[in-house]
mmCIF file with all atom_site columns, C-alpha atoms in Angstrom:
data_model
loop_
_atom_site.group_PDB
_atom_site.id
_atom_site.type_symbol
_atom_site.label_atom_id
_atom_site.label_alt_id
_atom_site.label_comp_id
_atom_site.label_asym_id
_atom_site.label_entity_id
_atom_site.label_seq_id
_atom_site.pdbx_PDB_ins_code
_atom_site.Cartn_x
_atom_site.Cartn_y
_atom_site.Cartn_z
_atom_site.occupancy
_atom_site.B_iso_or_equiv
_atom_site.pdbx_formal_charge
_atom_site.auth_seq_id
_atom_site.auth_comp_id
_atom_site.auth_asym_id
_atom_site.auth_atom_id
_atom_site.pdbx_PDB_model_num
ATOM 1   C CA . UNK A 1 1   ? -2.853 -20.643 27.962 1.00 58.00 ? 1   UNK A CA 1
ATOM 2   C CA . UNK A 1 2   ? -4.420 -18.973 24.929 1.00 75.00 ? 2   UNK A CA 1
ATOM 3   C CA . UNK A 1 3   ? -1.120 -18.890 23.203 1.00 76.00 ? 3   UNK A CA 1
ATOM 4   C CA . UNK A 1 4   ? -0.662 -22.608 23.407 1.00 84.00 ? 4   UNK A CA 1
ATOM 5   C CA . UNK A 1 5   ? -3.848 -23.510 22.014 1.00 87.00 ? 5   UNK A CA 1
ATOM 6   C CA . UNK A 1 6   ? -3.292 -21.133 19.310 1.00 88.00 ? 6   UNK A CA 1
ATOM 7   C CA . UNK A 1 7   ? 0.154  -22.466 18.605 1.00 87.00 ? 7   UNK A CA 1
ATOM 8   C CA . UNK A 1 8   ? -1.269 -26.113 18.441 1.00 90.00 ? 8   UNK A CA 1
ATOM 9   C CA . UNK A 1 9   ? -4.355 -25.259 16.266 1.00 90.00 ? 9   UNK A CA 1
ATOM 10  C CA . UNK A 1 10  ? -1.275 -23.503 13.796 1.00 90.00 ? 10  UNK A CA 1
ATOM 11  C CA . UNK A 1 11  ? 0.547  -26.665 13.829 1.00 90.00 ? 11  UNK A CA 1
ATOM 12  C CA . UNK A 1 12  ? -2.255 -28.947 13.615 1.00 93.00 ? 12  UNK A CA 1
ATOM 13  C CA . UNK A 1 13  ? -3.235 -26.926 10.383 1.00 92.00 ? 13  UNK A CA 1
ATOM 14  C CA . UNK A 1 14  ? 0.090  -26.875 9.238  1.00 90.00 ? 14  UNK A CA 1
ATOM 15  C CA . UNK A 1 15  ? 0.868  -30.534 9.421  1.00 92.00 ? 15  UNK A CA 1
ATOM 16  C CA . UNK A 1 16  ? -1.585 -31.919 7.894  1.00 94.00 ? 16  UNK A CA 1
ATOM 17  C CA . UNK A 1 17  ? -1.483 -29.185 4.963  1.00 92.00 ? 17  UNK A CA 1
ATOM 18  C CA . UNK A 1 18  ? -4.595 -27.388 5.599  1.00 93.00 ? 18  UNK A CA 1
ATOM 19  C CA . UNK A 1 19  ? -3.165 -24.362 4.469  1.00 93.00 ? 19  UNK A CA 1
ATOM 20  C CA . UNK A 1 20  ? -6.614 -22.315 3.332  1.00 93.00 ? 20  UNK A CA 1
ATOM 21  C CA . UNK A 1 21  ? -8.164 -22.986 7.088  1.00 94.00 ? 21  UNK A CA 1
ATOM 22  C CA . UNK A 1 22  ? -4.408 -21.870 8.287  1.00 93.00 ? 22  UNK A CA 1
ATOM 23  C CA . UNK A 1 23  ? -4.815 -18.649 6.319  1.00 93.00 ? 23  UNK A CA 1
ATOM 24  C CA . UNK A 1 24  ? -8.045 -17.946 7.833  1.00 93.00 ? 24  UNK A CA 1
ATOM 25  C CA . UNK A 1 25  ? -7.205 -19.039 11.208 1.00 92.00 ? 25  UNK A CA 1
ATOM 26  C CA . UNK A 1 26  ? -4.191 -16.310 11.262 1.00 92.00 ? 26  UNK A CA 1
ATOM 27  C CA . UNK A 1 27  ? -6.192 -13.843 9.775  1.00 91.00 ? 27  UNK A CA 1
ATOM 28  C CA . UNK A 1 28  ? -8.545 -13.688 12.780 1.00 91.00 ? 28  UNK A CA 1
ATOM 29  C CA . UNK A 1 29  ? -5.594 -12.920 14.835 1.00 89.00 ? 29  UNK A CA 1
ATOM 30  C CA . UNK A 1 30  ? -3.723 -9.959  15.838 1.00 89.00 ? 30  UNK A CA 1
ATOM 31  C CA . UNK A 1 31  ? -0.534 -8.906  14.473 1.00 90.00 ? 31  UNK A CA 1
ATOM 32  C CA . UNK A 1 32  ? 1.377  -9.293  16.939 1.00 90.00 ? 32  UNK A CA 1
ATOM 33  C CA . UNK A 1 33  ? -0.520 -12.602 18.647 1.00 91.00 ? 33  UNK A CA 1
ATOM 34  C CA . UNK A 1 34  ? 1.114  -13.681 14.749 1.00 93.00 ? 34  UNK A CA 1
ATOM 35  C CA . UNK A 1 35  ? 4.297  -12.836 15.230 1.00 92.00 ? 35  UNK A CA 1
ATOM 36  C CA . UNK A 1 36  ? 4.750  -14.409 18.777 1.00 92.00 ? 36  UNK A CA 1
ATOM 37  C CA . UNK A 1 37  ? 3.329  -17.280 17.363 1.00 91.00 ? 37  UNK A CA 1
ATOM 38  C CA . UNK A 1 38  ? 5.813  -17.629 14.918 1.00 93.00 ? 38  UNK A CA 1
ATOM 39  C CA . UNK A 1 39  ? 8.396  -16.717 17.157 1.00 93.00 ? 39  UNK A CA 1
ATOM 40  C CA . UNK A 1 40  ? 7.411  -20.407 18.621 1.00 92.00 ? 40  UNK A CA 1
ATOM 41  C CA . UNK A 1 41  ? 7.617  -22.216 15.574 1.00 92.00 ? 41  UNK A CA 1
ATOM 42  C CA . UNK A 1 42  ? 10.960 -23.888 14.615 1.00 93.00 ? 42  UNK A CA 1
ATOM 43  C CA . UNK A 1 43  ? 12.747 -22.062 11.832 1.00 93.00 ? 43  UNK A CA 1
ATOM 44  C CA . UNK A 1 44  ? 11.470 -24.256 8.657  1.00 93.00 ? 44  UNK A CA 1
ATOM 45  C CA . UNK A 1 45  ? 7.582  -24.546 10.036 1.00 94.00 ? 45  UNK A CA 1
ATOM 46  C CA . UNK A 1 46  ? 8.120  -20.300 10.677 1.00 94.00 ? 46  UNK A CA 1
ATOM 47  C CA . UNK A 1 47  ? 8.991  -19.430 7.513  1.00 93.00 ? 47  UNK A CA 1
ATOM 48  C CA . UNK A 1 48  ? 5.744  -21.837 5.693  1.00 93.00 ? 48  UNK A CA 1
ATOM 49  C CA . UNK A 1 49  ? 3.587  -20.268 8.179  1.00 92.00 ? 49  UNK A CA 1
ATOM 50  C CA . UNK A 1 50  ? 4.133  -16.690 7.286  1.00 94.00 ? 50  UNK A CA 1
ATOM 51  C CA . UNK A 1 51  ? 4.628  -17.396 3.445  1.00 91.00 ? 51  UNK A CA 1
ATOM 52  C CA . UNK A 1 52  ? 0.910  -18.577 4.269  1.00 92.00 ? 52  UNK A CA 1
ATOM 53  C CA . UNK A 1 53  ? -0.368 -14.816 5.531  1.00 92.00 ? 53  UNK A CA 1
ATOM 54  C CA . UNK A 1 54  ? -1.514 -12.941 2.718  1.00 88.00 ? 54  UNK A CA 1
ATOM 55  C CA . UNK A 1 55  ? 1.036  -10.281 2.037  1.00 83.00 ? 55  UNK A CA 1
ATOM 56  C CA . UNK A 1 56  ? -0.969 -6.900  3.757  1.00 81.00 ? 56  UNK A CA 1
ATOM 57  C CA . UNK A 1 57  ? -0.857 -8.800  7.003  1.00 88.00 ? 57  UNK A CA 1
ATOM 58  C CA . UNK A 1 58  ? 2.929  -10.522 6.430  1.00 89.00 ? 58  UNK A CA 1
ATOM 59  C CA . UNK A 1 59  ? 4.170  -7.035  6.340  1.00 84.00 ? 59  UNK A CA 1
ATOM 60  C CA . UNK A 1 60  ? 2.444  -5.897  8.931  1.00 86.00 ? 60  UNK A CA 1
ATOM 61  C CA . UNK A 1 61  ? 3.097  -9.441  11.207 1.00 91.00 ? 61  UNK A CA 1
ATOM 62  C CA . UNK A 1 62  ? 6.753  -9.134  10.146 1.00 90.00 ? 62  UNK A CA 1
ATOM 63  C CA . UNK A 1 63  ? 7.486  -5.912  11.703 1.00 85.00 ? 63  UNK A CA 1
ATOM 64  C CA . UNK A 1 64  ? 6.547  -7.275  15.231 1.00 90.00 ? 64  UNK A CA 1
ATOM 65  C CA . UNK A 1 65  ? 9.262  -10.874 15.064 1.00 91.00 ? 65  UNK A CA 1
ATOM 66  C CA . UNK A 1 66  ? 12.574 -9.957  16.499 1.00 90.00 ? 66  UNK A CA 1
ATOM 67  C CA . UNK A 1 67  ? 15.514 -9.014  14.113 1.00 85.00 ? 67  UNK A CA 1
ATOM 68  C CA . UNK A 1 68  ? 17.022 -12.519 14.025 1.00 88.00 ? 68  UNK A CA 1
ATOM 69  C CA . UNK A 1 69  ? 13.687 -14.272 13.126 1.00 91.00 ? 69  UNK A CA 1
ATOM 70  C CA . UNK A 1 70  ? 12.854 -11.123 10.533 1.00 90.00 ? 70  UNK A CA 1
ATOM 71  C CA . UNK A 1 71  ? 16.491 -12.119 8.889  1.00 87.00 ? 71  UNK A CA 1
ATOM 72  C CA . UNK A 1 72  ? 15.821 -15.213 8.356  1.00 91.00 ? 72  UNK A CA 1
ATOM 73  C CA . UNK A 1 73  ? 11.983 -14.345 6.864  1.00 91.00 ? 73  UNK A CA 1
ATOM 74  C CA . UNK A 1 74  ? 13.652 -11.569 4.691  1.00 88.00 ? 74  UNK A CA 1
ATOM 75  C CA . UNK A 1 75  ? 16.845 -13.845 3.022  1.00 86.00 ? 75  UNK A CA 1
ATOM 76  C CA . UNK A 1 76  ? 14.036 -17.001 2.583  1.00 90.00 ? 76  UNK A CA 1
ATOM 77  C CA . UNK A 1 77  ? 12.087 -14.934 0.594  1.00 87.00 ? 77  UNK A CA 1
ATOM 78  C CA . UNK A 1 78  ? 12.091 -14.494 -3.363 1.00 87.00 ? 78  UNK A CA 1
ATOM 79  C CA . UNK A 1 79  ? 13.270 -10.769 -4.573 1.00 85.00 ? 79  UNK A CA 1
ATOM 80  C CA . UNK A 1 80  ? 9.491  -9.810  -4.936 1.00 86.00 ? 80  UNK A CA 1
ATOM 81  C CA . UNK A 1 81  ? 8.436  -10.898 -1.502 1.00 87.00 ? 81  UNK A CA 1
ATOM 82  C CA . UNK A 1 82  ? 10.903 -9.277  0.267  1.00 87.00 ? 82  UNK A CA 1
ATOM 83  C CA . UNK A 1 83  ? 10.583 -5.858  -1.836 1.00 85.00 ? 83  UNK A CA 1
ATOM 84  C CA . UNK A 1 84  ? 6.865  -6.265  -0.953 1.00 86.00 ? 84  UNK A CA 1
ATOM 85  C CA . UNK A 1 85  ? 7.775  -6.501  2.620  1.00 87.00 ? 85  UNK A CA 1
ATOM 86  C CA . UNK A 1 86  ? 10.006 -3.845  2.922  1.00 86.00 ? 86  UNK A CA 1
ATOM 87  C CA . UNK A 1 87  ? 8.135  -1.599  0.606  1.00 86.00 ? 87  UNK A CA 1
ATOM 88  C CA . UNK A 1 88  ? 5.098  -2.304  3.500  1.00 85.00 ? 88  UNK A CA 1
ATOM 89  C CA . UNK A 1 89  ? 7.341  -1.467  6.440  1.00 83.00 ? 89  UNK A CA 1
ATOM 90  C CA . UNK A 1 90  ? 8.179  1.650   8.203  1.00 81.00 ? 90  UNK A CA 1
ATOM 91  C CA . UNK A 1 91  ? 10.823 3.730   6.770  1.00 79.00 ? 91  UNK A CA 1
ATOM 92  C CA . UNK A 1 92  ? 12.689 2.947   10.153 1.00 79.00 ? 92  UNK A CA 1
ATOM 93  C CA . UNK A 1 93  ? 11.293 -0.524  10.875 1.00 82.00 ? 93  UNK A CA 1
ATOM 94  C CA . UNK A 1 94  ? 13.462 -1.105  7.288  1.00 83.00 ? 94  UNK A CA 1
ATOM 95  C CA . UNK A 1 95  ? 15.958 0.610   7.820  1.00 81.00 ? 95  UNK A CA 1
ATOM 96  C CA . UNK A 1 96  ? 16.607 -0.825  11.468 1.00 81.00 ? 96  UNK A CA 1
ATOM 97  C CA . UNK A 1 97  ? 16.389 -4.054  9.692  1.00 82.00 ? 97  UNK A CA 1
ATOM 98  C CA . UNK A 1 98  ? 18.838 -3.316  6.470  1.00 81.00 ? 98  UNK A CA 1
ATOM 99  C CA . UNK A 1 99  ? 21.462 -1.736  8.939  1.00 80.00 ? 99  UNK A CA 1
ATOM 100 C CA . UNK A 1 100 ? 21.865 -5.378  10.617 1.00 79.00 ? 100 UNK A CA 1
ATOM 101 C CA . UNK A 1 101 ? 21.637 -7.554  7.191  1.00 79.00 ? 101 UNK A CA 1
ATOM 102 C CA . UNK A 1 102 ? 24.634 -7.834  4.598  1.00 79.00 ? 102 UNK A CA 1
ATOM 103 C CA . UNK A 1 103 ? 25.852 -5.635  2.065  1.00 78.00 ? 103 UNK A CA 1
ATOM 104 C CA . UNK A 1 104 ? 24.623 -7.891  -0.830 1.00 79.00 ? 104 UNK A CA 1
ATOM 105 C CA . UNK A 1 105 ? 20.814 -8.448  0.370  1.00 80.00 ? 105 UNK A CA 1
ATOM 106 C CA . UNK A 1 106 ? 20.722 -4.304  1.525  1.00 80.00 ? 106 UNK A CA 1
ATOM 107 C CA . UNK A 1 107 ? 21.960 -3.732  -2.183 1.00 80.00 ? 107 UNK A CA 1
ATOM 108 C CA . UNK A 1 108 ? 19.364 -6.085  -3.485 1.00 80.00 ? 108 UNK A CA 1
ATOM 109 C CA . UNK A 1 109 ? 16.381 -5.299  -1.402 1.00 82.00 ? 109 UNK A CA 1
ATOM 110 C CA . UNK A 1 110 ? 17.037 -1.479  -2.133 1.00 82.00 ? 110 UNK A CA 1
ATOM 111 C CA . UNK A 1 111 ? 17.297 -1.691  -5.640 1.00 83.00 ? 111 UNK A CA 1
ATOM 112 C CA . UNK A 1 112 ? 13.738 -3.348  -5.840 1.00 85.00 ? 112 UNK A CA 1
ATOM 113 C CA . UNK A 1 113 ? 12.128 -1.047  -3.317 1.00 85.00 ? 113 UNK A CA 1
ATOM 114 C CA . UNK A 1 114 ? 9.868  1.248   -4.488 1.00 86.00 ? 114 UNK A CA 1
ATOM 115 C CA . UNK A 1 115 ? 11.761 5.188   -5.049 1.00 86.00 ? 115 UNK A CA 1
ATOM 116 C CA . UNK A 1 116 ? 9.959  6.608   -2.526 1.00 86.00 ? 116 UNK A CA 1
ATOM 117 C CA . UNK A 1 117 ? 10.334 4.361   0.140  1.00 84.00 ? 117 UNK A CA 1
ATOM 118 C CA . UNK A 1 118 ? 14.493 3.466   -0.852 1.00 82.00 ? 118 UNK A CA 1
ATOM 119 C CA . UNK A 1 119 ? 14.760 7.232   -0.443 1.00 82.00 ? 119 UNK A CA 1
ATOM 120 C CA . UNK A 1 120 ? 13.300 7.469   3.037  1.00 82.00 ? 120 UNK A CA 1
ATOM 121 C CA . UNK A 1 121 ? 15.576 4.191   3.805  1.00 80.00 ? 121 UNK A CA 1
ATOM 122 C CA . UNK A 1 122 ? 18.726 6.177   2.667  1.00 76.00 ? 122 UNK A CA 1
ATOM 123 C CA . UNK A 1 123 ? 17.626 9.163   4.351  1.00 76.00 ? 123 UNK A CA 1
ATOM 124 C CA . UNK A 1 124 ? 17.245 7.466   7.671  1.00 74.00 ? 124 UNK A CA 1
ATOM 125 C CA . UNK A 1 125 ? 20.711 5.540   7.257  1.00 71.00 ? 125 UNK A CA 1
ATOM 126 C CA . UNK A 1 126 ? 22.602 8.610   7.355  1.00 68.00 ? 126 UNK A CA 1
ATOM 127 C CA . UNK A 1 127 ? 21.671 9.677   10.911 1.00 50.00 ? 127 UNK A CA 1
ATOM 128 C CA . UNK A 1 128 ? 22.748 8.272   13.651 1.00 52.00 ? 128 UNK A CA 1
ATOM 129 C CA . UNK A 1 129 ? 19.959 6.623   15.454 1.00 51.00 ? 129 UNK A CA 1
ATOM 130 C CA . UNK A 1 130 ? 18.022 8.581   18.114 1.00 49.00 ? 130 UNK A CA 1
ATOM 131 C CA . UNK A 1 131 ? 19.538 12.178  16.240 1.00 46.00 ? 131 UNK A CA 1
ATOM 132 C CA . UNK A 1 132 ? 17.360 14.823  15.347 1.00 45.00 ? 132 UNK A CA 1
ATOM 133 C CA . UNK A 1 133 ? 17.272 13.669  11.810 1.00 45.00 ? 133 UNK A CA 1
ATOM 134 C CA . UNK A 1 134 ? 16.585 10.172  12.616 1.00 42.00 ? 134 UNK A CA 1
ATOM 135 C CA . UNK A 1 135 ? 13.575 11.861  14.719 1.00 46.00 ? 135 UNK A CA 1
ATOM 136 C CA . UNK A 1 136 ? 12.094 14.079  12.636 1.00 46.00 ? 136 UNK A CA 1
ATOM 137 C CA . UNK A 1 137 ? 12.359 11.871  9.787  1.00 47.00 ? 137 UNK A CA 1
ATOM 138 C CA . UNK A 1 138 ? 10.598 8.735   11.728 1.00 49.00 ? 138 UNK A CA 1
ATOM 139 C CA . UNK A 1 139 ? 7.780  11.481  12.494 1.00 48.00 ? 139 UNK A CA 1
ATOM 140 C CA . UNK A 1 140 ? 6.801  12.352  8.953  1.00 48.00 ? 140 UNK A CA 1
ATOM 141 C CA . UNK A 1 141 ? 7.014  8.891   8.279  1.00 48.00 ? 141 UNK A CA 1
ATOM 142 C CA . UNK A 1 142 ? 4.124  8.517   10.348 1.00 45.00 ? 142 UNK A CA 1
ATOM 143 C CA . UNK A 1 143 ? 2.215  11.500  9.486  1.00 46.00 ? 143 UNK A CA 1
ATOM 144 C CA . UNK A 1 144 ? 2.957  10.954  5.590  1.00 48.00 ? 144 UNK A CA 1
ATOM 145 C CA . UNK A 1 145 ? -0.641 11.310  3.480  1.00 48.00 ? 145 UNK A CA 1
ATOM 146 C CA . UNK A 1 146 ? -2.566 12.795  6.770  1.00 45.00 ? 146 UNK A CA 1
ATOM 147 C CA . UNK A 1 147 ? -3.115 15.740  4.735  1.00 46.00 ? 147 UNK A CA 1
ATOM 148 C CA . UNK A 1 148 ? -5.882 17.237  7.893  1.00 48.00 ? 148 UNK A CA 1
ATOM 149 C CA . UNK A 1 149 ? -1.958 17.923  9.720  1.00 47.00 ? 149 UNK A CA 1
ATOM 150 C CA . UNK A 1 150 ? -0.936 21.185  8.511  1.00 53.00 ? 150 UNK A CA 1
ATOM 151 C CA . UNK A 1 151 ? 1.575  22.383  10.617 1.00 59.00 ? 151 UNK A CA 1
ATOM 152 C CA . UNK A 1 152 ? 1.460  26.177  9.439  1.00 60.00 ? 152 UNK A CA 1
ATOM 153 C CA . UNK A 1 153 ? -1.477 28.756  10.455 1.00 62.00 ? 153 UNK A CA 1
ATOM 154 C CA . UNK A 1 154 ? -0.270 31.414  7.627  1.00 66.00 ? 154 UNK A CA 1
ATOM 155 C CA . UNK A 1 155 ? 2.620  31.384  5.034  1.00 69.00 ? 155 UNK A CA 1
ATOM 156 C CA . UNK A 1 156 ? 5.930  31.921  5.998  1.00 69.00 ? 156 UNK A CA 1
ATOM 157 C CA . UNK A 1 157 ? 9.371  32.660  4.068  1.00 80.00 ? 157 UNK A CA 1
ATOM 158 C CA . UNK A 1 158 ? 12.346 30.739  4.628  1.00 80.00 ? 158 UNK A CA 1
ATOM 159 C CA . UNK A 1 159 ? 13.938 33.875  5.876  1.00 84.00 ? 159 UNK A CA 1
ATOM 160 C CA . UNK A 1 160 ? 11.144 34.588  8.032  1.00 78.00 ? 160 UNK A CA 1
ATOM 161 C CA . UNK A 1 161 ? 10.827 30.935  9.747  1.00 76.00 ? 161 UNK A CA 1
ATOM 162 C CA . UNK A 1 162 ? 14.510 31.263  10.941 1.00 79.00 ? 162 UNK A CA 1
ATOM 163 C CA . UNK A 1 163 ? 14.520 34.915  12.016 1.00 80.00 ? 163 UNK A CA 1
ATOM 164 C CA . UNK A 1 164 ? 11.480 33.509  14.350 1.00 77.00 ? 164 UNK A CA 1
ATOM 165 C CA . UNK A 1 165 ? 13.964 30.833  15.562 1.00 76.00 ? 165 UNK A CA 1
ATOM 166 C CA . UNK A 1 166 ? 16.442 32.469  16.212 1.00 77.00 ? 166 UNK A CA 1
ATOM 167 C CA . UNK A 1 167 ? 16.052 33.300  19.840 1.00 74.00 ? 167 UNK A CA 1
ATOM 168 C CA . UNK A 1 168 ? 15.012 30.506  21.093 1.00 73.00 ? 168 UNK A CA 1
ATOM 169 C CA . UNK A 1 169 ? 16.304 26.597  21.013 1.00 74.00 ? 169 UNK A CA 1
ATOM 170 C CA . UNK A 1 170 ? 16.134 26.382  17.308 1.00 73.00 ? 170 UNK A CA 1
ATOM 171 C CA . UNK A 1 171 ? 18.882 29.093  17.055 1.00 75.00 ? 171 UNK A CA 1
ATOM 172 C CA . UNK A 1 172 ? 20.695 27.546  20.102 1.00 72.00 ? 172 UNK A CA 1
ATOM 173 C CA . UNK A 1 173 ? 21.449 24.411  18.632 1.00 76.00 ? 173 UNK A CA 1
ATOM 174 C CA . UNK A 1 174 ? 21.662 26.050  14.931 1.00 82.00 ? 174 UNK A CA 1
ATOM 175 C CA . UNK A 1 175 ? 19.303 24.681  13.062 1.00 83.00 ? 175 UNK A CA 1
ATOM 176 C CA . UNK A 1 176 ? 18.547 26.072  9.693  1.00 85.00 ? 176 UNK A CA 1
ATOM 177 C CA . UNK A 1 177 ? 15.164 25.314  8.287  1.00 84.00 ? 177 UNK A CA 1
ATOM 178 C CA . UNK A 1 178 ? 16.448 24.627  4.261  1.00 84.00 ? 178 UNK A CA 1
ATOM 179 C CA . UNK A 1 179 ? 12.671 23.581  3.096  1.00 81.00 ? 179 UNK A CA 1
ATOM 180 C CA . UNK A 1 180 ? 9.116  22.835  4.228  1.00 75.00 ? 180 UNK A CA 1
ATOM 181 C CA . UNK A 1 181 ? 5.819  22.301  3.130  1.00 74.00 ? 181 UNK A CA 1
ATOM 182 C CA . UNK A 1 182 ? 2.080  21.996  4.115  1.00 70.00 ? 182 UNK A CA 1
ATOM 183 C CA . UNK A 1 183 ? 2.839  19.218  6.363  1.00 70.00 ? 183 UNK A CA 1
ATOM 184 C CA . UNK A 1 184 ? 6.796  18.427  6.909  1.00 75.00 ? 184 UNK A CA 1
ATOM 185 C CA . UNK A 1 185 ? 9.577  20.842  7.550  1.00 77.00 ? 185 UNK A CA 1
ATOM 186 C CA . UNK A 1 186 ? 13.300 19.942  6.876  1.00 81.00 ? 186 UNK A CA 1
ATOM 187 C CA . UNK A 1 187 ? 15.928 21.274  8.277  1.00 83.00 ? 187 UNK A CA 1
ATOM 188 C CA . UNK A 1 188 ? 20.289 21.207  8.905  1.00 83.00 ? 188 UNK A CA 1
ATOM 189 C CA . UNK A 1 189 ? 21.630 21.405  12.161 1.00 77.00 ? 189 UNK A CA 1
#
């Protein structure tokens, strides 16, 4: 019931161009009360209604619509919207995303993302989804600039951290730690 008088209040603003009360309106909402929301609208009043959101919350709205409806967001958009949404995403929300679109918009989005986050996008596209890589890799994503989630109690070598592994699943499945820092480890199976 709530949803419905939400959805008429957005079209209510929307057709009769109220677009600063519209703005507000959505901003009061959730994330994810936005998204389904827009998942309501047809395509052409979707696509007004999120270039509306102000772009902290369209990334954040964007990564809740299905991948059809985020398509159709992503190819509306100019070169610098859609950068700013996928440079706003998870590495694996984007990269979920990129693996469905086509070569030419992939090429183009990538080549405006920001370095860090197009290398964390190309990283993920190389493992299979649900792998070990894919895994680890969507876990540092998340934990990326917590810097209070050190994972090591002393200082380790290389050497050392896969003589300790050897004996026990680590070694099983052969997995070679190659690097690691304060708060990420990387590693080859």
């Amino acid at each position: 019931m709530e949803q419905i008088k939400e959805l008429e209040e957005v079209l209510e603003l929307l057709n009769t161009k109220q677009y600063t009360k519209l703005r507000q309106y959505l901003a009061e909402l959730n994330d994810a009360d936005i998204a389904g929301l827009l998942e309501e609208l047809e395509e052409e009043e979707m696509l007004k209604v999120f270039r509306i959101l102000p772009k902290d919350l369209a990334a954040d709205v964007f990564s809740y619509l299905d991948m059809d409806n985020q398509q159709k967001i992503i190819t509306s958009l100019s070169d610098k919207e859609a950068t700013n949404i996928i440079n706003n995403l998870m590495a694996d929300d984007a990269a979920d995303l990129l693996e469905e679109m086509p070569a030419n918009i992939v090429k183009k989005l990538l080549t405006n993302a920001s370095p860090d986050v197009r290398r964390d996008i190309n990283h993920l596209l190389r493992y299979p989804e649900d792998s070990a890589g894919s895994i680890i890799l969507k876990t540092n994503q998340l934990t990326k600039g917590k810097t209070d989630m050190a994972i090591w109690k002393k200082a380790f070598t290389l050497k050392q951290l896969n003589e300790m592994g050897k004996h026990c699943a680590v070694g099983h499945l052969g997995i070679e730690i190659s690097a690691y820092g304060e708060n990420w480890i990387e590693a080859k199976m």
